[in-house]
Amino acid sequence: MSQKLIVANWKMNGSVDKVVHDLSLYAQNNTTNKDNIVLALPSIYLSVAKTQYLLNTNIKVASQDVSIYNGSGAYTGEVSANLLKDSLVEYVLVGHSERRHVIGENDETLINKIKNVFTNGMTPIFCIGELLDAREDSSYLNVIENQLSKLSDVGNLSGLVIAYEPCWSIGTGKIPTLDEINEVVVFIHQYMQKHFEYAKISVLYGGSVTSQNASEILSVAGVDGVLVGGASLKPEDFTRICSYA
Ligand code: PGA
């Protein structure tokens, strides 16, 4: 992938006022002209952001989650992939560490979600990464391999985006060295090529990305973009990160 992808993950933060404020600031900084920016806003803001504030811009929106149920039906509170598609969503985060470790989603759930996203013509951003103990006992590549191996149940993976987010780095300010990031993203690229050779995939890095470290992380070989949590809530910082890509 030539152009780096920058994905903002607002998590469960924001307000209507913040959407209006931040998106107008992006426009002033020419961020809206770029076509490699994706905003994972809380789902309640996606449609209004896309149809009112991002109209005539190239910015894309992502859902932070999707239902395991497809289509329509009696699933109170669920939002299916086809409802997201209908709301002009183009990307969906699947398997973010908080959904795996706080909400308790398992591999089977995540694979079903990826299938639903692909079936509806959107791009899944599959998040993987090791916990601190696996980093410390050097079993992290086994963890990554195990998470990637579940993709064999999906089918065609063309276009998939994988986000490598070491769980110990998310929201902590601790970040792997550039060599450590390179080791894992190259491992992911090689694994995907070996096992799913037809698949065109991109690999992002996520975990404590800031406007100070984004430029060097984006220059690491094998890094096709970044997934930004906390720093994406500060619009000046986020537009700076976007300016590096
Ligand atoms: P962070 O979060 O940038 O605040 O570490 C990243 C993420 O959770 O995707």
mmCIF file of C-alpha atoms and ligand atoms in Angstrom:
data_model
loop_
_atom_site.group_PDB
_atom_site.id
_atom_site.type_symbol
_atom_site.label_atom_id
_atom_site.label_comp_id
_atom_site.label_asym_id
_atom_site.label_seq_id
_atom_site.Cartn_x
_atom_site.Cartn_y
_atom_site.Cartn_z
ATOM 1 C CA MET A 1 0.000 0.000 0.000
ATOM 2 C CA SER A 2 1.511 3.323 -0.971
ATOM 3 C CA GLN A 3 -0.570 5.888 0.867
ATOM 4 C CA LYS A 4 -0.625 5.454 4.643
ATOM 5 C CA LEU A 5 -4.000 5.088 6.319
ATOM 6 C CA ILE A 6 -4.752 7.196 9.406
ATOM 7 C CA VAL A 7 -7.617 5.919 11.543
ATOM 8 C CA ALA A 8 -9.007 7.855 14.510
ATOM 9 C CA ASN A 9 -10.671 5.819 17.236
ATOM 10 C CA TRP A 10 -12.730 8.115 19.436
ATOM 11 C CA LYS A 11 -13.971 5.154 21.502
ATOM 12 C CA MET A 12 -16.911 6.129 23.773
ATOM 13 C CA ASN A 13 -16.087 9.840 23.742
ATOM 14 C CA GLY A 14 -17.358 12.999 22.116
ATOM 15 C CA SER A 15 -20.530 14.998 21.693
ATOM 16 C CA VAL A 16 -22.440 16.582 18.841
ATOM 17 C CA ASP A 17 -20.573 19.817 19.593
ATOM 18 C CA LYS A 18 -17.225 18.044 19.414
ATOM 19 C CA VAL A 19 -18.061 16.431 16.073
ATOM 20 C CA VAL A 20 -18.954 19.857 14.646
ATOM 21 C CA HIS A 21 -15.911 21.544 16.196
ATOM 22 C CA ASP A 22 -13.297 18.924 15.251
ATOM 23 C CA LEU A 23 -14.564 18.343 11.740
ATOM 24 C CA SER A 24 -14.545 22.066 10.990
ATOM 25 C CA LEU A 25 -10.991 22.252 12.285
ATOM 26 C CA TYR A 26 -9.995 19.386 9.990
ATOM 27 C CA ALA A 27 -11.376 21.400 7.082
ATOM 28 C CA GLN A 28 -9.247 24.423 8.023
ATOM 29 C CA ASN A 29 -6.168 22.209 8.092
ATOM 30 C CA ASN A 30 -6.939 20.656 4.688
ATOM 31 C CA THR A 31 -7.280 17.259 6.337
ATOM 32 C CA THR A 32 -10.635 16.886 4.629
ATOM 33 C CA ASN A 33 -8.954 16.890 1.197
ATOM 34 C CA LYS A 34 -7.030 13.736 1.987
ATOM 35 C CA ASP A 35 -8.555 10.395 1.060
ATOM 36 C CA ASN A 36 -6.639 8.276 3.565
ATOM 37 C CA ILE A 37 -8.351 9.444 6.754
ATOM 38 C CA VAL A 38 -10.935 7.328 8.579
ATOM 39 C CA LEU A 39 -12.896 8.415 11.641
ATOM 40 C CA ALA A 40 -14.241 5.754 13.993
ATOM 41 C CA LEU A 41 -16.691 7.945 15.880
ATOM 42 C CA PRO A 42 -19.275 6.579 18.306
ATOM 43 C CA SER A 43 -21.858 4.971 16.026
ATOM 44 C CA ILE A 44 -24.578 7.440 16.947
ATOM 45 C CA TYR A 45 -22.595 10.243 15.252
ATOM 46 C CA LEU A 46 -21.548 8.419 12.088
ATOM 47 C CA SER A 47 -24.500 9.176 9.903
ATOM 48 C CA VAL A 48 -24.778 12.850 10.821
ATOM 49 C CA ALA A 49 -21.009 13.292 10.447
ATOM 50 C CA LYS A 50 -21.035 11.718 7.023
ATOM 51 C CA THR A 51 -24.142 13.363 5.634
ATOM 52 C CA GLN A 52 -23.766 16.844 7.150
ATOM 53 C CA TYR A 53 -20.206 17.626 8.113
ATOM 54 C CA LEU A 54 -18.165 15.420 5.792
ATOM 55 C CA LEU A 55 -20.212 16.048 2.672
ATOM 56 C CA ASN A 56 -17.869 17.018 -0.170
ATOM 57 C CA THR A 57 -14.838 15.777 1.762
ATOM 58 C CA ASN A 58 -12.802 12.616 1.262
ATOM 59 C CA ILE A 59 -12.885 11.560 4.900
ATOM 60 C CA LYS A 60 -14.384 8.130 5.547
ATOM 61 C CA VAL A 61 -16.165 6.913 8.627
ATOM 62 C CA ALA A 62 -15.779 3.659 10.523
ATOM 63 C CA SER A 63 -17.935 1.915 13.048
ATOM 64 C CA GLN A 64 -16.171 0.772 16.205
ATOM 65 C CA ASP A 65 -18.178 -2.446 16.212
ATOM 66 C CA VAL A 66 -20.860 -4.387 14.341
ATOM 67 C CA SER A 67 -23.469 -6.941 15.291
ATOM 68 C CA ILE A 68 -22.833 -10.656 14.796
ATOM 69 C CA TYR A 69 -26.364 -10.756 13.377
ATOM 70 C CA ASN A 70 -26.677 -9.941 9.729
ATOM 71 C CA GLY A 71 -29.508 -8.215 7.883
ATOM 72 C CA SER A 72 -32.552 -7.063 9.830
ATOM 73 C CA GLY A 73 -34.630 -8.572 12.586
ATOM 74 C CA ALA A 74 -35.641 -8.762 16.214
ATOM 75 C CA TYR A 75 -32.244 -8.005 17.795
ATOM 76 C CA THR A 76 -32.950 -5.039 20.044
ATOM 77 C CA GLY A 77 -29.981 -2.724 20.390
ATOM 78 C CA GLU A 78 -27.897 -4.374 17.674
ATOM 79 C CA VAL A 79 -26.575 -2.571 14.593
ATOM 80 C CA SER A 80 -25.971 -4.900 11.663
ATOM 81 C CA ALA A 81 -23.411 -4.488 8.908
ATOM 82 C CA ASN A 82 -26.066 -3.677 6.332
ATOM 83 C CA LEU A 83 -27.450 -0.889 8.543
ATOM 84 C CA LEU A 84 -23.923 0.520 8.778
ATOM 85 C CA LYS A 85 -23.496 0.267 5.032
ATOM 86 C CA ASP A 86 -26.789 2.089 4.570
ATOM 87 C CA SER A 87 -25.399 4.882 6.793
ATOM 88 C CA LEU A 88 -22.405 5.304 4.441
ATOM 89 C CA VAL A 89 -19.938 3.571 6.763
ATOM 90 C CA GLU A 90 -16.917 2.185 4.883
ATOM 91 C CA TYR A 91 -14.727 0.631 7.592
ATOM 92 C CA VAL A 92 -15.488 -1.365 10.749
ATOM 93 C CA LEU A 93 -13.153 -2.052 13.668
ATOM 94 C CA VAL A 94 -13.367 -5.698 14.669
ATOM 95 C CA GLY A 95 -11.731 -7.219 17.738
ATOM 96 C CA HIS A 96 -10.361 -4.088 19.353
ATOM 97 C CA SER A 97 -8.570 -5.047 22.557
ATOM 98 C CA GLU A 98 -11.307 -3.414 24.655
ATOM 99 C CA ARG A 99 -13.931 -5.567 22.950
ATOM 100 C CA ARG A 100 -11.853 -8.706 23.441
ATOM 101 C CA HIS A 101 -10.762 -8.056 27.016
ATOM 102 C CA VAL A 102 -13.434 -5.766 28.511
ATOM 103 C CA ILE A 103 -16.566 -6.885 26.648
ATOM 104 C CA GLY A 104 -15.328 -10.486 26.341
ATOM 105 C CA GLU A 105 -15.699 -11.144 22.613
ATOM 106 C CA ASN A 106 -14.235 -14.453 21.458
ATOM 107 C CA ASP A 107 -12.626 -15.506 18.190
ATOM 108 C CA GLU A 108 -15.784 -17.054 16.776
ATOM 109 C CA THR A 109 -17.686 -13.802 17.338
ATOM 110 C CA LEU A 110 -14.948 -11.769 15.672
ATOM 111 C CA ILE A 111 -14.772 -14.011 12.622
ATOM 112 C CA ASN A 112 -18.545 -13.763 12.167
ATOM 113 C CA LYS A 113 -18.297 -9.998 12.378
ATOM 114 C CA ILE A 114 -15.539 -9.864 9.762
ATOM 115 C CA LYS A 115 -17.681 -12.001 7.442
ATOM 116 C CA ASN A 116 -20.648 -9.670 7.897
ATOM 117 C CA VAL A 117 -18.512 -6.626 7.152
ATOM 118 C CA PHE A 118 -17.086 -8.140 3.963
ATOM 119 C CA THR A 119 -20.482 -9.430 2.837
ATOM 120 C CA ASN A 120 -21.803 -5.880 2.994
ATOM 121 C CA GLY A 121 -18.958 -4.400 0.983
ATOM 122 C CA MET A 122 -17.143 -2.642 3.804
ATOM 123 C CA THR A 123 -13.551 -3.027 5.013
ATOM 124 C CA PRO A 124 -12.861 -4.710 8.354
ATOM 125 C CA ILE A 125 -9.990 -3.378 10.467
ATOM 126 C CA PHE A 126 -9.086 -6.508 12.420
ATOM 127 C CA CYS A 127 -7.288 -5.580 15.640
ATOM 128 C CA ILE A 128 -4.786 -7.977 17.146
ATOM 129 C CA GLY A 129 -2.054 -7.726 19.759
ATOM 130 C CA GLU A 130 -0.510 -9.353 22.781
ATOM 131 C CA LEU A 131 -1.014 -8.705 26.493
ATOM 132 C CA LEU A 132 1.958 -7.579 28.581
ATOM 133 C CA ASP A 133 2.807 -11.044 29.903
ATOM 134 C CA ALA A 134 3.220 -12.368 26.359
ATOM 135 C CA ARG A 135 5.569 -9.501 25.555
ATOM 136 C CA GLU A 136 7.544 -10.186 28.722
ATOM 137 C CA ASP A 137 7.860 -13.940 28.242
ATOM 138 C CA SER A 138 8.577 -13.462 24.504
ATOM 139 C CA SER A 139 5.573 -15.489 23.349
ATOM 140 C CA TYR A 140 4.028 -12.480 21.544
ATOM 141 C CA LEU A 141 4.591 -13.827 18.035
ATOM 142 C CA ASN A 142 2.753 -17.024 19.021
ATOM 143 C CA VAL A 143 -0.163 -14.891 20.203
ATOM 144 C CA ILE A 144 -0.182 -12.923 16.942
ATOM 145 C CA GLU A 145 0.036 -16.125 14.890
ATOM 146 C CA ASN A 146 -2.846 -17.634 16.811
ATOM 147 C CA GLN A 147 -5.022 -14.546 16.280
ATOM 148 C CA LEU A 148 -4.207 -14.479 12.555
ATOM 149 C CA SER A 149 -4.874 -18.196 12.158
ATOM 150 C CA LYS A 150 -8.579 -17.625 12.907
ATOM 151 C CA LEU A 151 -8.870 -15.736 9.619
ATOM 152 C CA SER A 152 -8.766 -19.028 7.727
ATOM 153 C CA ASP A 153 -12.496 -19.352 8.445
ATOM 154 C CA VAL A 154 -13.384 -16.078 6.719
ATOM 155 C CA GLY A 155 -12.890 -16.832 3.017
ATOM 156 C CA ASN A 156 -11.670 -14.095 0.714
ATOM 157 C CA LEU A 157 -9.629 -11.613 2.754
ATOM 158 C CA SER A 158 -8.763 -9.238 -0.037
ATOM 159 C CA GLY A 159 -8.644 -5.650 1.212
ATOM 160 C CA LEU A 160 -8.493 -6.603 4.882
ATOM 161 C CA VAL A 161 -6.795 -4.116 7.189
ATOM 162 C CA ILE A 162 -5.006 -5.545 10.227
ATOM 163 C CA ALA A 163 -4.142 -3.283 13.161
ATOM 164 C CA TYR A 164 -1.314 -4.477 15.381
ATOM 165 C CA GLU A 165 -2.050 -2.980 18.779
ATOM 166 C CA PRO A 166 -0.041 -4.362 21.684
ATOM 167 C CA CYS A 167 -2.590 -4.270 24.536
ATOM 168 C CA TRP A 168 0.026 -2.974 26.985
ATOM 169 C CA SER A 169 0.566 0.050 24.778
ATOM 170 C CA ILE A 170 -3.061 1.117 24.397
ATOM 171 C CA GLY A 171 -3.735 4.274 26.393
ATOM 172 C CA THR A 172 -0.581 3.839 28.495
ATOM 173 C CA GLY A 173 2.000 6.045 26.795
ATOM 174 C CA LYS A 174 4.273 2.975 26.566
ATOM 175 C CA ILE A 175 5.265 2.101 23.070
ATOM 176 C CA PRO A 176 7.361 -0.659 21.544
ATOM 177 C CA THR A 177 10.646 0.368 19.950
ATOM 178 C CA LEU A 178 10.557 0.968 16.207
ATOM 179 C CA ASP A 179 12.449 -2.316 15.734
ATOM 180 C CA GLU A 180 9.861 -4.159 17.815
ATOM 181 C CA ILE A 181 7.047 -2.660 15.724
ATOM 182 C CA ASN A 182 8.894 -3.611 12.554
ATOM 183 C CA GLU A 183 9.381 -7.191 13.754
ATOM 184 C CA VAL A 184 5.676 -7.750 14.337
ATOM 185 C CA VAL A 185 4.297 -5.973 11.262
ATOM 186 C CA VAL A 186 6.738 -7.836 9.022
ATOM 187 C CA PHE A 187 5.720 -11.080 10.743
ATOM 188 C CA ILE A 188 2.059 -10.259 9.992
ATOM 189 C CA HIS A 189 2.778 -9.441 6.327
ATOM 190 C CA GLN A 190 4.766 -12.672 5.922
ATOM 191 C CA TYR A 191 2.163 -14.807 7.666
ATOM 192 C CA MET A 192 -0.611 -13.385 5.496
ATOM 193 C CA GLN A 193 1.385 -13.879 2.330
ATOM 194 C CA LYS A 194 2.217 -17.462 3.209
ATOM 195 C CA HIS A 195 -1.251 -18.535 4.302
ATOM 196 C CA PHE A 196 -3.511 -16.252 2.258
ATOM 197 C CA GLU A 197 -1.342 -15.410 -0.690
ATOM 198 C CA TYR A 198 -4.210 -14.001 -2.737
ATOM 199 C CA ALA A 199 -5.061 -11.453 -0.068
ATOM 200 C CA LYS A 200 -4.080 -7.808 -0.450
ATOM 201 C CA ILE A 201 -3.832 -6.554 3.112
ATOM 202 C CA SER A 202 -2.541 -3.496 4.964
ATOM 203 C CA VAL A 203 -1.034 -3.480 8.435
ATOM 204 C CA LEU A 204 -1.471 -0.558 10.829
ATOM 205 C CA TYR A 205 0.223 0.092 14.147
ATOM 206 C CA GLY A 206 -1.829 1.306 17.105
ATOM 207 C CA GLY A 207 -1.050 2.023 20.757
ATOM 208 C CA SER A 208 -0.047 5.410 22.237
ATOM 209 C CA VAL A 209 0.473 7.024 18.830
ATOM 210 C CA THR A 210 0.926 10.776 19.305
ATOM 211 C CA SER A 211 1.743 13.772 17.147
ATOM 212 C CA GLN A 212 5.321 13.435 18.446
ATOM 213 C CA ASN A 213 5.931 9.790 17.525
ATOM 214 C CA ALA A 214 3.601 9.319 14.525
ATOM 215 C CA SER A 215 6.069 10.443 11.905
ATOM 216 C CA GLU A 216 8.734 7.916 12.851
ATOM 217 C CA ILE A 217 6.216 5.107 13.356
ATOM 218 C CA LEU A 218 4.812 5.781 9.881
ATOM 219 C CA SER A 219 8.302 5.464 8.451
ATOM 220 C CA VAL A 220 8.823 1.944 9.856
ATOM 221 C CA ALA A 221 9.032 -0.614 7.038
ATOM 222 C CA GLY A 222 5.831 -2.634 6.826
ATOM 223 C CA VAL A 223 3.689 -0.035 8.639
ATOM 224 C CA ASP A 224 0.865 0.971 6.291
ATOM 225 C CA GLY A 225 -0.749 3.427 8.684
ATOM 226 C CA VAL A 226 -1.713 4.099 12.289
ATOM 227 C CA LEU A 227 -4.747 3.636 14.518
ATOM 228 C CA VAL A 228 -4.927 6.563 16.917
ATOM 229 C CA GLY A 229 -6.954 6.584 20.124
ATOM 230 C CA GLY A 230 -6.331 9.302 22.711
ATOM 231 C CA ALA A 231 -4.499 11.681 20.375
ATOM 232 C CA SER A 232 -7.406 11.601 17.917
ATOM 233 C CA LEU A 233 -9.536 13.390 20.517
ATOM 234 C CA LYS A 234 -7.238 16.419 20.259
ATOM 235 C CA PRO A 235 -7.987 17.825 16.810
ATOM 236 C CA GLU A 236 -4.747 19.830 16.521
ATOM 237 C CA ASP A 237 -2.732 16.694 17.297
ATOM 238 C CA PHE A 238 -4.801 14.552 14.966
ATOM 239 C CA THR A 239 -4.474 16.932 12.011
ATOM 240 C CA ARG A 240 -0.721 17.001 12.639
ATOM 241 C CA ILE A 241 -0.615 13.202 12.519
ATOM 242 C CA CYS A 242 -2.627 13.302 9.285
ATOM 243 C CA SER A 243 -0.116 15.726 7.805
ATOM 244 C CA TYR A 244 2.571 13.017 7.992
ATOM 245 C CA ALA A 245 0.660 10.649 5.730
HETATM 246 P P1 PGA B 1 -4.358 4.964 22.207
HETATM 247 O O1 PGA B 1 -5.489 3.921 21.751
HETATM 248 O O2 PGA B 1 -3.854 5.648 20.975
HETATM 249 O O3 PGA B 1 -5.054 5.883 23.153
HETATM 250 O O4 PGA B 1 -3.288 4.155 22.868
HETATM 251 C C1 PGA B 1 -5.341 3.186 20.579
HETATM 252 C C2 PGA B 1 -6.544 2.314 20.368
HETATM 253 O O5 PGA B 1 -7.157 1.898 21.353
HETATM 254 O O6 PGA B 1 -6.918 2.017 19.221
#
